[in-house]
Amino acid sequence: MEAQKSGEKFVVPIGPQHPALKEPGHFEFTVDGEIVTGASVRLGYVHRGIEKGTEDRTWTQNIYLLERICGICSHVHATAYVLGVEKLAGVSAPPRAQAIRTVTAELERIHSHLLWLGVAAHEGGFDTLFMYSWRDRETVMDLLELISGNRVHYSANVLGGVKFDLDVDKMDAIRRGLDFLEERTHHYMKVVTTDETFLARTRGVGLMTREQAETLGAVGPTARASGVQRDIRIDAPYAAYPDFPVQLITDSGGDLLARFVVRLKELFECYRVIRAILDQIPEGELTTRVPRRIPAGETISRVEAPRGELFYYIKSNGGEKPERIKVRTPSLCNWGTVVSVAVGHKLADMPMLLAGIDPCFSCNDRMVRVNRDQSSQLWSWEDLRQYGIKYYR
Amino acid sequence: MDSQTALQTAEKLLEPYGMEMIRQDDLRLDVLLSPDQLHEAVKALHDARWGYLSAIAGVDHPAPCEDAVASGGIDQEKKGQVEVLYVFCQGAAVLTLRVKVPYTRAELPTVCDVIPSATLYERELMEMFGVEIRGTPVKDRLLLPDEWPEGVYPLRKTTMIGTACSSSKDEV
Amino acid sequence: MANLKLDSNWQRILEKIRTWARVNSPWAIHFNSGSCNGCDIEILATLTPRYDVERFGIKLQGSPRHADVLICTGPVTLQARDRLIRIYEQMPEPKFVIAVGSCGLSGGVFHGCYNVVGSIDEVLPVNVYVPGCPPRPEAIIYGVVQLLNSLKSGVPKVEAVTALAGKQEA
């Protein structure tokens, strides 16, 4: 795992770990003085073996498994999956169900972006912003709980439709919640774009040109912040997006600041789209029948998760269980960008840089290996985070 | 460029390489390639700036049951194949390059020289399906733990695995 | 619009925590052994203004060496298992483990998947189980309260240590 090319390096694990611990760090940075000269990534702490697991569960059971790939964007996973299976079955969920799926998806995007705002702020030491954004996020958590019964893993989808309806009272509650959040988002936009300490850690940092973003395969807000015009809701609209289109939000800055601005602007677009759907929600059924055995075939389902394009490949052999399901999460695309962009930056910028792609922060216990001159140290994420905060003080 | 034009352009670009082209539906085109044609086909798409690589998916095709049983399991090793899908997207149009390699010669060329971001997908394919990718820049495991046994490819159908820690806690 | 008021049952429980915390201030460490993050974000939510668990002296911090309580989520992937054991070993006595979420109890939806061990108690002795997928922040705080209550009535320390010895591989 260490950069074997550099010859004289040897591994000396130092830090609050057992001396004999041989630990694959999530990230490995090689530094020359303060500047990062090499970076690599090793995933796998959260690898559970889900794709294999899907082959052993029925089509319906898989909804519950796939939702739990990620607790932050569970609904988009379920949505991508059911849309794909419905395609194979040759059915279409009724319009009201698609509308409810879309409202839930946009509410999820709101919760995800606010969560990210807090976490990214926390990485930079801006804990007040973290507390405020997570407090405000409780509003959208309440709304999700109101409509679905759970704060996380709302489980809105069934094959062929949705489980719950939105009556007039719930729609009013959603509207009131959105009004509050919209006002708060204006405030966050102001902080992010005018606070000097914040700008010092984000403006010009992590610069990625449009060409780099495209070559490196970036997706989602990370790519759009570098001017890449890619959003599955617009490129290949699904669910209710054909009837309730969203605007493309991009920024030409390409730096960390741009990534903050894009996500905040996307929040405004979420509020607008949800209101538009609620005002004109189609009447009708919530589900349509889907057979227990799904006809043989293959399909590809792409949706826009809060982090970017989520890709599902689903193959049926005509039975009660899938033959193969392949899931490519947006974070996998974006890791590559970090590893490339990190080079040339200061080690102190790494926490914010990584936060900038909105990774699934699978453990706040990520280990980082830092290679400097001839030593190699194992740092905890907290070490790296504190390092960044102190550097910029 | 609308999806129909995009797919027609793709067909023309890949004509020299494709063994077979199948329009799966009005938004999806599949192109079957032999392993030697893969790299050139990917390069052609890249040079023409057709879409972006969205995913590389492996699909296992184990030997048919009757053969496997009749041969006492030996044929499984000889007759199984891994199919690899390289999925490119341009707007709503989805183009899938499909390559099949037999277990006995499970090798493909890298596409990382053309599309650097493919490295993570290639690493995942190698460890999950046991396909050797020649020339790929990083061969470290991406998802599986270091102590995972060599030669055990989780996503092959022939690999039956229970919970990681069953009755014997010493087994992995 | 953000609702910070809690009902009166909660007020009583919170009073109890406040009293206890004045005497013992548990420091906790959080570890994710491979979960989807659902439980982790609800644990983090307990720190935020609506639940604000820190005002009761329960402090979430980063070092195992200063921790009394390990709050663990996830179905324990193979990669995470060794690290989890290491962290537990670094904690000073007396130490306690709270398993949060269905995955920590039984593997949850991932039961049977090839890269997971399953329940946290296959790896460590667990004192408190908080079920849910994920459990609400209130439920997590309640789990912590259950632990604190059991400490007040006296949990034999020896049990915790020998339980781990029994589970360690030969």
XYZ file of C-alpha atoms in Angstrom:
735
model
C 0.000 0.000 0.000
C 2.862 2.395 0.647
C 4.332 4.079 -2.422
C 6.902 1.448 -3.180
C 8.524 3.651 -5.782
C 10.134 5.965 -3.267
C 12.596 3.378 -2.027
C 13.793 4.627 1.353
C 10.370 4.678 2.975
C 9.575 2.364 5.809
C 6.502 2.086 7.942
C 6.634 3.343 11.505
C 3.159 3.420 12.950
C 3.045 6.182 15.518
C 0.155 7.660 17.377
C -2.553 6.562 19.709
C -2.548 3.054 18.287
C -1.082 -0.195 19.521
C 2.558 -0.291 18.357
C 2.151 -3.588 16.541
C -1.005 -2.559 14.748
C -0.850 -3.041 11.024
C -3.594 -0.912 9.748
C -4.633 -0.085 6.242
C -5.451 3.595 6.370
C -8.401 4.839 4.399
C -6.199 7.430 2.838
C -2.518 7.693 2.366
C -0.812 11.023 1.825
C 2.824 11.446 0.980
C 4.076 14.893 1.897
C 7.138 16.934 1.160
C 7.272 19.410 3.982
C 3.749 20.724 4.052
C 2.750 19.942 0.500
C 1.002 16.752 -0.519
C 2.891 15.008 -3.294
C 0.881 11.821 -3.487
C -2.449 10.498 -2.352
C -4.283 7.221 -2.558
C -7.495 5.742 -1.257
C -8.474 2.394 0.165
C -12.149 1.748 0.751
C -13.602 -1.342 2.342
C -14.379 -0.517 5.957
C -18.028 -0.456 5.059
C -17.894 -3.250 2.509
C -20.575 -5.668 3.601
C -21.102 -7.846 0.548
C -24.457 -6.407 -0.395
C -24.411 -7.172 -4.118
C -23.933 -10.850 -3.329
C -26.614 -10.565 -0.674
C -29.192 -9.353 -3.202
C -28.922 -12.638 -5.098
C -30.242 -14.399 -2.031
C -33.251 -12.225 -1.292
C -36.548 -11.773 -3.060
C -37.251 -8.700 -5.146
C -39.230 -7.170 -2.275
C -36.742 -8.057 0.440
C -34.053 -6.355 -1.573
C -35.747 -2.974 -1.205
C -34.946 -3.110 2.507
C -31.394 -4.263 1.939
C -30.537 -1.740 -0.751
C -32.045 1.155 1.191
C -29.464 0.480 3.825
C -26.460 0.867 1.607
C -26.539 4.407 2.889
C -28.572 5.942 5.670
C -28.229 9.396 4.263
C -29.521 8.680 0.787
C -31.566 5.548 1.394
C -34.574 6.695 -0.609
C -32.693 7.256 -3.858
C -31.243 3.755 -3.647
C -34.698 2.269 -3.212
C -36.067 4.501 -5.960
C -33.376 3.553 -8.458
C -34.017 -0.092 -7.672
C -37.812 -0.081 -7.900
C -37.793 2.010 -11.066
C -35.474 -0.569 -12.645
C -37.545 -3.543 -11.508
C -40.742 -1.884 -12.685
C -39.147 -1.403 -16.094
C -38.305 -5.108 -16.242
C -41.825 -5.975 -15.197
C -43.197 -3.675 -17.848
C -45.221 -1.583 -15.407
C -45.262 2.045 -14.458
C -46.110 3.290 -10.981
C -49.130 5.592 -10.997
C -48.481 9.359 -11.340
C -49.409 10.158 -7.750
C -46.906 7.573 -6.529
C -44.192 9.026 -8.745
C -44.968 12.470 -7.372
C -44.705 11.256 -3.788
C -41.442 9.495 -4.625
C -40.108 12.757 -5.990
C -41.214 14.843 -3.015
C -39.513 12.347 -0.702
C -36.388 12.405 -2.850
C -36.180 16.177 -2.719
C -36.791 16.216 1.033
C -33.954 13.720 1.298
C -31.743 15.985 -0.766
C -32.496 18.810 1.647
C -31.585 16.718 4.674
C -28.448 15.460 2.970
C -27.187 18.896 1.923
C -27.868 20.371 5.373
C -26.141 17.418 6.976
C -23.192 17.898 4.689
C -23.089 21.626 5.401
C -22.750 20.888 9.100
C -20.172 18.144 8.664
C -18.052 20.158 6.228
C -18.193 23.120 8.577
C -17.167 20.868 11.459
C -14.160 19.626 9.467
C -12.983 23.203 9.205
C -13.600 23.933 12.865
C -16.739 26.002 12.262
C -18.765 24.309 14.941
C -21.380 27.029 15.282
C -22.347 26.519 11.678
C -22.471 22.777 12.323
C -24.847 23.215 15.251
C -27.119 25.653 13.452
C -27.414 23.641 10.280
C -28.138 20.411 12.152
C -30.700 22.178 14.325
C -32.443 23.440 11.207
C -32.136 20.032 9.651
C -34.405 18.737 12.402
C -37.216 20.509 10.583
C -36.848 18.328 7.529
C -36.341 15.239 9.706
C -39.694 16.021 11.331
C -41.321 16.336 7.919
C -39.911 13.014 6.768
C -41.100 11.406 9.955
C -44.518 12.992 9.546
C -45.029 11.544 6.113
C -43.314 8.196 6.506
C -43.101 7.304 10.190
C -39.319 7.264 10.396
C -36.618 9.931 10.510
C -34.115 7.837 8.591
C -34.928 4.976 6.188
C -38.359 6.318 5.303
C -39.066 3.258 3.191
C -41.450 5.083 0.897
C -41.132 2.663 -1.988
C -42.810 -0.605 -2.758
C -42.528 -2.357 -6.074
C -45.145 -0.584 -8.138
C -45.678 2.488 -6.012
C -45.423 4.028 -2.592
C -46.624 3.126 0.899
C -48.015 6.387 2.120
C -50.111 9.249 0.881
C -49.847 12.975 1.390
C -53.059 14.517 2.659
C -53.807 18.226 2.827
C -52.537 18.631 6.414
C -49.237 16.977 5.636
C -48.780 19.100 2.559
C -49.395 22.224 4.588
C -46.882 21.107 7.196
C -44.337 20.552 4.429
C -44.960 24.008 3.029
C -44.489 25.619 6.432
C -41.284 23.690 7.001
C -39.937 24.739 3.626
C -40.704 28.396 4.325
C -38.612 28.236 7.485
C -35.763 26.401 5.802
C -35.701 28.781 2.871
C -35.179 31.711 5.178
C -32.381 29.874 6.982
C -30.725 28.914 3.701
C -30.474 32.580 2.740
C -28.585 33.093 5.970
C -26.189 30.205 5.256
C -25.525 31.496 1.791
C -24.554 34.816 3.288
C -22.207 33.210 5.834
C -20.561 30.992 3.271
C -19.967 33.778 0.782
C -18.978 36.627 3.101
C -17.371 35.257 6.269
C -13.640 35.921 6.009
C -12.425 32.949 8.067
C -14.646 30.637 6.072
C -13.505 32.058 2.764
C -9.875 31.681 3.801
C -10.390 27.918 3.947
C -12.503 27.535 0.851
C -11.744 30.143 -1.785
C -9.222 28.865 -4.296
C -8.835 25.606 -2.411
C -9.211 22.280 -4.167
C -9.403 23.833 -7.583
C -10.671 21.469 -10.242
C -11.146 22.703 -13.783
C -14.031 21.569 -15.892
C -11.732 19.423 -17.974
C -10.266 17.775 -14.903
C -13.719 17.128 -13.513
C -14.731 15.416 -16.728
C -11.526 13.398 -17.085
C -11.581 12.359 -13.481
C -15.204 11.248 -13.730
C -16.661 13.581 -11.123
C -20.425 13.571 -10.636
C -23.047 15.534 -8.760
C -22.544 18.899 -7.095
C -18.786 18.263 -7.038
C -18.776 18.193 -10.837
C -21.348 20.945 -11.260
C -19.243 23.244 -9.107
C -16.621 22.974 -11.840
C -19.085 23.869 -14.545
C -19.907 20.336 -15.694
C -23.489 20.323 -16.934
C -24.625 16.975 -15.705
C -27.695 16.164 -13.613
C -29.663 12.969 -14.195
C -32.895 14.703 -13.196
C -32.419 16.850 -16.274
C -30.453 14.584 -18.617
C -32.665 11.531 -18.179
C -35.670 12.573 -16.109
C -37.401 9.879 -14.072
C -40.277 9.623 -11.565
C -42.107 12.970 -11.615
C -39.245 15.057 -13.036
C -40.581 14.965 -16.607
C -43.646 16.885 -15.361
C -41.871 18.953 -12.724
C -38.448 19.744 -14.143
C -35.563 21.134 -12.090
C -33.073 23.781 -13.109
C -29.440 22.939 -13.611
C -27.246 24.581 -10.962
C -23.611 25.040 -11.869
C -20.754 27.281 -10.852
C -17.608 28.143 -12.721
C -15.429 28.559 -9.617
C -14.328 24.935 -9.398
C -13.049 25.402 -5.852
C -14.355 24.412 -2.454
C -16.331 27.628 -2.180
C -18.126 26.763 -5.409
C -19.062 23.360 -3.989
C -20.693 25.052 -1.008
C -22.512 27.552 -3.210
C -23.833 24.904 -5.593
C -25.296 22.794 -2.806
C -26.938 25.794 -1.163
C -28.427 26.896 -4.467
C -29.688 23.365 -5.018
C -31.559 23.697 -1.743
C -33.550 26.604 -3.136
C -34.354 24.525 -6.158
C -35.536 21.691 -3.875
C -37.915 24.027 -2.095
C -39.288 25.285 -5.392
C -39.821 21.851 -6.923
C -41.508 20.414 -3.845
C -43.917 23.328 -3.725
C -44.653 22.936 -7.430
C -45.445 19.249 -6.990
C -47.623 19.808 -3.931
C -49.610 22.498 -5.727
C -50.381 20.200 -8.613
C -50.094 16.700 -7.246
C -51.923 14.247 -9.523
C -54.880 12.364 -8.110
C -55.102 8.598 -8.257
C -53.807 5.260 -7.027
C -50.692 4.757 -4.962
C -49.636 1.380 -6.321
C -49.926 -0.867 -9.309
C -49.537 -4.603 -9.319
C -46.113 -6.129 -9.902
C -45.685 -9.893 -10.329
C -43.657 -11.895 -7.832
C -41.476 -13.290 -10.565
C -39.923 -10.552 -12.600
C -39.610 -11.314 -16.334
C -36.094 -12.133 -17.501
C -34.101 -9.213 -18.833
C -31.603 -6.546 -17.976
C -32.032 -2.900 -17.216
C -30.045 0.118 -16.188
C -31.466 2.645 -13.763
C -29.827 5.995 -13.097
C -31.014 8.579 -10.604
C -29.557 11.769 -9.169
C -28.661 11.143 -5.537
C -27.688 14.140 -3.423
C -24.056 13.266 -4.157
C -24.424 12.638 -7.848
C -25.337 9.939 -10.308
C -26.374 6.657 -8.751
C -26.151 3.723 -11.151
C -28.011 0.412 -10.893
C -27.680 -2.527 -13.259
C -30.351 -5.139 -12.644
C -30.574 -8.552 -14.284
C -33.448 -10.960 -13.880
C -33.500 -14.608 -14.877
C -37.273 -14.736 -14.583
C -37.290 -15.857 -10.973
C -38.230 -14.566 -7.547
C -34.723 -13.349 -6.815
C -32.442 -11.174 -8.911
C -29.696 -12.775 -10.957
C -27.347 -9.835 -10.494
C -27.526 -6.313 -9.133
C -24.651 -3.917 -9.576
C -24.631 -0.653 -7.637
C -22.209 2.121 -8.453
C -22.520 4.893 -5.885
C -21.666 8.510 -6.701
C -19.018 8.673 -4.009
C -16.998 6.035 -5.840
C -16.739 8.403 -8.809
C -15.710 11.312 -6.681
C -12.948 9.614 -4.679
C -10.825 9.666 -7.797
C -11.089 13.415 -8.019
C -9.856 13.933 -4.479
C -6.853 11.727 -4.957
C -5.806 13.760 -7.992
C -6.707 17.219 -6.745
C -5.015 16.676 -3.376
C -1.576 16.754 -4.961
C -0.054 20.205 -4.639
C -2.241 21.193 -1.721
C -1.251 21.621 1.879
C -1.837 18.726 4.240
C -3.901 21.140 6.328
C -6.378 21.444 3.455
C -7.122 17.724 3.297
C -10.053 17.561 5.736
C -11.994 20.285 3.971
C -11.029 18.957 0.557
C -12.380 15.534 1.387
C -15.485 17.011 2.918
C -15.988 18.952 -0.295
C -16.947 15.865 -2.264
C -19.545 14.980 0.367
C -18.290 11.441 0.850
C -20.291 8.896 2.716
C -18.474 9.597 5.962
C -18.596 5.929 6.758
C -16.596 6.211 9.911
C -15.575 9.292 11.776
C -12.767 6.972 12.606
C -11.054 7.026 9.256
C -7.375 6.406 9.538
C -4.927 8.407 7.501
C -1.387 7.414 6.741
C 0.975 10.337 6.351
C 4.313 9.634 4.693
C 6.899 12.313 5.269
C 10.560 11.980 4.333
C 11.423 8.560 5.601
C 8.772 7.991 8.170
C 5.198 6.942 7.944
C 2.693 7.909 10.577
C -0.792 6.713 11.213
C -3.073 9.598 12.112
C -6.642 9.490 13.174
C -9.080 11.646 11.255
C -9.408 13.834 14.303
C -5.635 14.422 14.247
C -5.819 15.549 10.652
C -8.800 17.747 11.306
C -7.152 19.458 14.262
C -4.010 19.875 12.219
C -5.975 21.779 9.589
C -7.731 23.975 12.124
C -4.496 24.901 13.908
C -2.720 25.620 10.656
C -5.236 28.221 9.656
C -5.559 29.882 13.035
C -27.513 16.061 -29.111
C -30.709 14.084 -28.565
C -30.606 10.444 -27.573
C -31.444 8.972 -30.982
C -28.729 10.968 -32.714
C -26.323 10.080 -29.925
C -26.952 6.367 -30.330
C -26.669 6.555 -34.104
C -23.341 8.348 -33.721
C -22.185 5.662 -31.334
C -23.164 2.941 -33.791
C -21.108 4.552 -36.518
C -18.120 5.074 -34.235
C -18.093 1.466 -33.117
C -18.856 -0.221 -36.426
C -15.204 -1.149 -37.051
C -15.008 -2.856 -33.654
C -18.317 -4.349 -32.737
C -19.055 -8.010 -33.388
C -22.744 -7.362 -32.891
C -24.971 -4.408 -32.093
C -28.274 -4.759 -30.300
C -30.804 -1.976 -29.683
C -32.288 -3.071 -26.370
C -34.816 -0.275 -26.328
C -35.043 3.229 -27.707
C -32.511 4.523 -25.179
C -30.110 1.605 -24.898
C -27.567 0.204 -27.325
C -25.429 -2.848 -26.559
C -22.255 -3.544 -28.522
C -20.643 -6.958 -28.233
C -16.865 -6.902 -28.505
C -14.039 -9.339 -28.287
C -11.429 -8.554 -25.620
C -8.899 -7.398 -28.262
C -11.309 -4.814 -29.586
C -12.180 -3.312 -26.220
C -9.374 -0.809 -25.882
C -9.742 0.620 -29.381
C -13.486 0.901 -28.994
C -13.129 2.821 -25.744
C -10.528 5.059 -27.322
C -12.813 5.776 -30.255
C -15.587 6.872 -27.919
C -13.215 8.980 -25.889
C -11.637 10.693 -28.873
C -15.064 11.554 -30.224
C -16.024 12.807 -26.750
C -19.037 10.540 -26.689
C -20.511 10.552 -23.213
C -18.705 9.450 -20.064
C -17.939 6.116 -18.435
C -20.585 5.618 -15.797
C -19.720 2.148 -14.500
C -17.927 -1.126 -15.168
C -20.098 -4.068 -14.131
C -19.116 -7.707 -14.021
C -21.707 -10.434 -14.592
C -20.952 -14.059 -13.887
C -21.944 -16.776 -16.323
C -21.163 -20.048 -14.616
C -21.041 -23.284 -16.533
C -24.486 -24.798 -17.113
C -25.493 -27.031 -14.187
C -25.747 -30.260 -16.145
C -22.224 -29.902 -17.437
C -20.887 -29.055 -14.027
C -22.569 -32.002 -12.320
C -21.710 -34.451 -15.079
C -18.056 -33.535 -14.996
C -17.887 -33.607 -11.219
C -17.295 -29.899 -10.989
C -14.249 -29.810 -13.224
C -16.097 -28.301 -16.134
C -17.174 -25.426 -13.978
C -13.646 -24.154 -14.020
C -13.302 -24.663 -17.755
C -16.624 -23.470 -19.020
C -17.573 -20.530 -16.883
C -17.312 -17.002 -18.231
C -17.275 -13.509 -16.853
C -19.036 -10.859 -18.864
C -17.891 -7.304 -18.296
C -20.096 -4.339 -19.139
C -18.593 -0.921 -19.786
C -21.489 1.499 -19.551
C -21.183 4.896 -21.210
C -23.864 7.569 -20.919
C -24.660 10.603 -23.019
C -27.700 12.367 -21.631
C -30.425 9.731 -21.535
C -28.683 7.476 -24.056
C -26.933 4.453 -22.559
C -24.257 2.573 -24.503
C -22.961 -0.697 -23.112
C -19.816 -2.363 -24.410
C -20.009 -6.060 -23.562
C -16.971 -8.308 -23.404
C -16.884 -11.947 -22.341
C -13.829 -13.725 -21.006
C -13.614 -17.391 -20.012
C -12.465 -18.320 -16.494
C -9.531 -20.109 -18.079
C -8.302 -16.879 -19.617
C -9.881 -14.105 -17.588
C -7.888 -11.119 -18.832
C -8.705 -7.740 -20.224
C -6.658 -4.687 -21.145
C -6.913 -1.623 -18.953
C -8.789 1.446 -20.149
C -7.126 3.687 -17.558
C -4.703 5.120 -20.090
C -7.734 6.579 -21.830
C -10.023 7.086 -18.822
C -7.950 7.501 -15.628
C -11.017 7.433 -13.396
C -11.626 3.792 -14.376
C -8.988 2.611 -11.922
C -11.376 2.143 -8.997
C -13.843 0.221 -11.172
C -11.065 -2.030 -12.499
C -9.808 -2.752 -8.998
C -13.285 -3.772 -7.917
C -13.718 -6.013 -10.969
C -10.430 -7.764 -10.310
C -11.120 -8.675 -6.731
C -14.784 -9.531 -7.153
C -14.625 -11.580 -10.356
C -11.018 -12.603 -10.720
C -10.492 -10.872 -14.036
C -6.891 -9.794 -14.543
C -6.664 -6.286 -15.963
C -3.365 -5.875 -17.798
C -1.680 -2.534 -17.335
C -4.007 -1.154 -14.713
C -2.057 1.362 -12.577
C -3.100 0.149 -9.115
C -3.708 -3.488 -8.265
C -4.303 -3.139 -4.528
C -7.546 -4.450 -3.199
C -10.205 -1.802 -2.997
C -12.970 -3.340 -0.911
C -11.949 -6.761 0.339
C -9.825 -7.079 3.470
C -6.142 -8.029 3.239
C -6.738 -11.387 4.869
C -9.364 -12.390 2.287
C -8.028 -15.514 0.607
C -6.529 -15.258 -2.856
C -8.508 -16.882 -5.586
C -11.860 -16.523 -3.855
C -13.961 -14.178 -5.947
C -17.112 -13.260 -4.029
C -19.314 -12.346 -6.959
C -18.766 -15.523 -8.939
C -21.799 -17.741 -8.589
C -19.620 -20.700 -7.671
C -18.430 -18.891 -4.580
C -20.839 -19.804 -1.811
C -20.108 -17.880 1.298
C -21.917 -17.800 4.598
C -21.604 -15.191 7.298
C -18.001 -14.181 7.802
C -18.020 -15.520 11.336
C -20.092 -18.659 11.655
C -19.567 -21.237 14.373
C -15.809 -21.314 14.115
C -14.483 -17.900 14.920
C -11.094 -18.760 13.524
C -12.348 -19.002 9.967
C -12.625 -15.943 7.844
C -40.190 26.272 13.640
C -37.405 24.033 14.954
C -38.968 22.377 17.986
C -36.780 22.403 21.074
C -39.377 21.507 23.670
C -39.626 17.933 24.994
C -42.546 16.444 26.859
C -42.767 16.014 30.640
C -41.799 12.299 30.744
C -38.625 13.350 29.114
C -38.124 16.141 31.583
C -38.088 13.607 34.407
C -35.589 11.388 32.671
C -33.406 14.362 31.880
C -33.453 15.396 35.556
C -32.217 11.949 36.487
C -29.370 12.177 33.997
C -28.457 15.613 35.274
C -28.224 14.313 38.829
C -26.175 11.294 37.848
C -23.882 13.282 35.620
C -22.947 15.593 38.430
C -21.437 12.631 40.185
C -20.022 10.696 37.215
C -19.468 12.305 33.866
C -19.168 9.522 31.342
C -16.903 10.142 28.421
C -17.938 8.238 25.364
C -16.262 7.211 22.178
C -18.175 6.372 19.049
C -17.155 3.721 16.544
C -18.773 2.729 13.284
C -18.022 -0.886 12.475
C -19.473 -0.755 8.970
C -22.942 0.670 9.311
C -24.879 2.596 6.686
C -24.444 5.749 8.797
C -28.116 5.900 9.735
C -27.365 5.203 13.403
C -24.280 7.383 13.358
C -26.145 10.450 12.227
C -28.747 9.900 14.934
C -25.942 9.596 17.485
C -24.443 12.833 16.195
C -27.899 14.373 16.362
C -27.883 13.808 20.128
C -25.143 16.415 20.293
C -27.132 19.014 18.457
C -29.326 21.660 20.124
C -32.634 19.797 20.160
C -31.257 16.875 22.180
C -28.048 18.442 23.428
C -26.798 15.411 25.319
C -23.601 17.180 26.347
C -25.344 19.390 28.875
C -25.674 16.253 31.015
C -21.978 15.680 31.080
C -21.988 12.895 28.511
C -19.066 13.879 26.382
C -18.378 12.380 22.989
C -14.670 12.583 22.337
C -12.045 10.933 20.170
C -9.655 8.939 22.303
C -10.279 5.409 23.596
C -7.828 6.019 26.405
C -10.175 8.524 28.030
C -13.429 6.759 27.351
C -15.776 5.024 29.787
C -18.327 4.067 27.218
C -17.975 2.745 23.678
C -20.999 3.494 21.533
C -20.781 1.148 18.598
C -22.864 0.853 15.432
C -22.772 -1.458 12.461
C -22.675 -5.170 11.657
C -18.893 -5.404 12.151
C -17.197 -5.838 8.799
C -14.044 -7.909 8.669
C -11.895 -4.815 8.283
C -13.502 -3.109 11.231
C -13.367 -6.062 13.613
C -9.705 -5.859 14.551
C -9.849 -2.128 14.959
C -12.905 -2.475 17.163
C -11.128 -4.934 19.436
C -8.085 -2.696 19.563
C -10.154 0.272 20.615
C -11.856 -1.747 23.336
C -8.481 -2.923 24.614
C -7.228 0.643 24.873
C -10.124 1.742 27.048
C -9.376 1.805 30.771
C -11.484 -0.118 33.286
C -14.326 0.206 34.076
C -15.597 0.246 30.540
C -18.936 -0.406 28.910
C -20.314 -1.008 25.455
C -23.570 0.210 23.995
C -24.574 -1.448 20.720
C -26.763 0.889 18.726
C -29.037 -0.254 15.937
C -30.353 -3.511 14.498
C -27.075 -4.205 12.751
C -25.226 -4.150 16.026
C -27.716 -6.547 17.547
C -27.907 -9.222 14.881
C -26.358 -7.969 11.687
C -29.693 -6.435 10.784
C -30.510 -6.621 7.076
C -26.894 -7.642 6.416
C -27.138 -10.878 8.358
C -25.527 -13.520 6.204
C -23.526 -11.185 3.992
C -19.988 -12.362 3.402
C -18.008 -9.474 4.785
C -19.849 -9.005 8.076
C -19.392 -10.746 11.397
C -22.913 -9.826 12.470
C -23.748 -8.722 15.966
C -21.280 -6.681 17.990
C -21.541 -9.166 20.850
C -19.760 -11.723 18.674
C -16.722 -9.515 19.131
C -17.115 -7.637 22.408
C -19.209 -7.952 25.556
C -22.155 -5.622 25.197
C -23.860 -3.980 28.155
C -26.749 -2.249 26.466
C -28.551 -2.937 23.199
C -30.512 -0.150 21.549
C -32.736 -1.582 18.819
C -34.020 0.362 15.863
C -33.152 1.039 12.284
C -32.015 3.501 13.246
C -33.085 4.155 16.820
C -34.212 7.713 17.431
C -31.876 10.050 19.315
C -34.249 9.770 22.292
C -33.880 5.997 22.221
C -30.114 6.282 22.116
C -30.117 8.661 25.081
C -32.475 6.256 26.853
C -29.990 3.474 26.232
C -27.263 5.532 27.817
C -29.575 6.239 30.776
C -30.194 2.511 31.193
C -26.469 1.999 31.372
C -26.009 4.771 33.912
C -28.836 3.358 36.043
C -27.317 -0.077 36.015
C -24.016 1.405 37.116
C -25.669 3.107 40.047
C -27.041 -0.214 41.206
C -23.628 -1.785 40.714
C -22.531 -3.872 37.770
C -19.824 -6.433 38.603
C -16.732 -5.209 36.797
C -15.251 -8.699 36.674
C -18.041 -9.911 34.412
C -17.133 -7.451 31.698
C -13.477 -8.501 31.635
C -14.004 -12.274 31.658
C -16.671 -11.981 28.978
C -14.062 -10.568 26.619
C -11.503 -13.213 27.604
C -14.041 -15.899 26.781
C -14.679 -14.476 23.338
C -11.118 -13.935 22.223
C -9.826 -16.358 19.636
C -7.433 -19.020 20.844
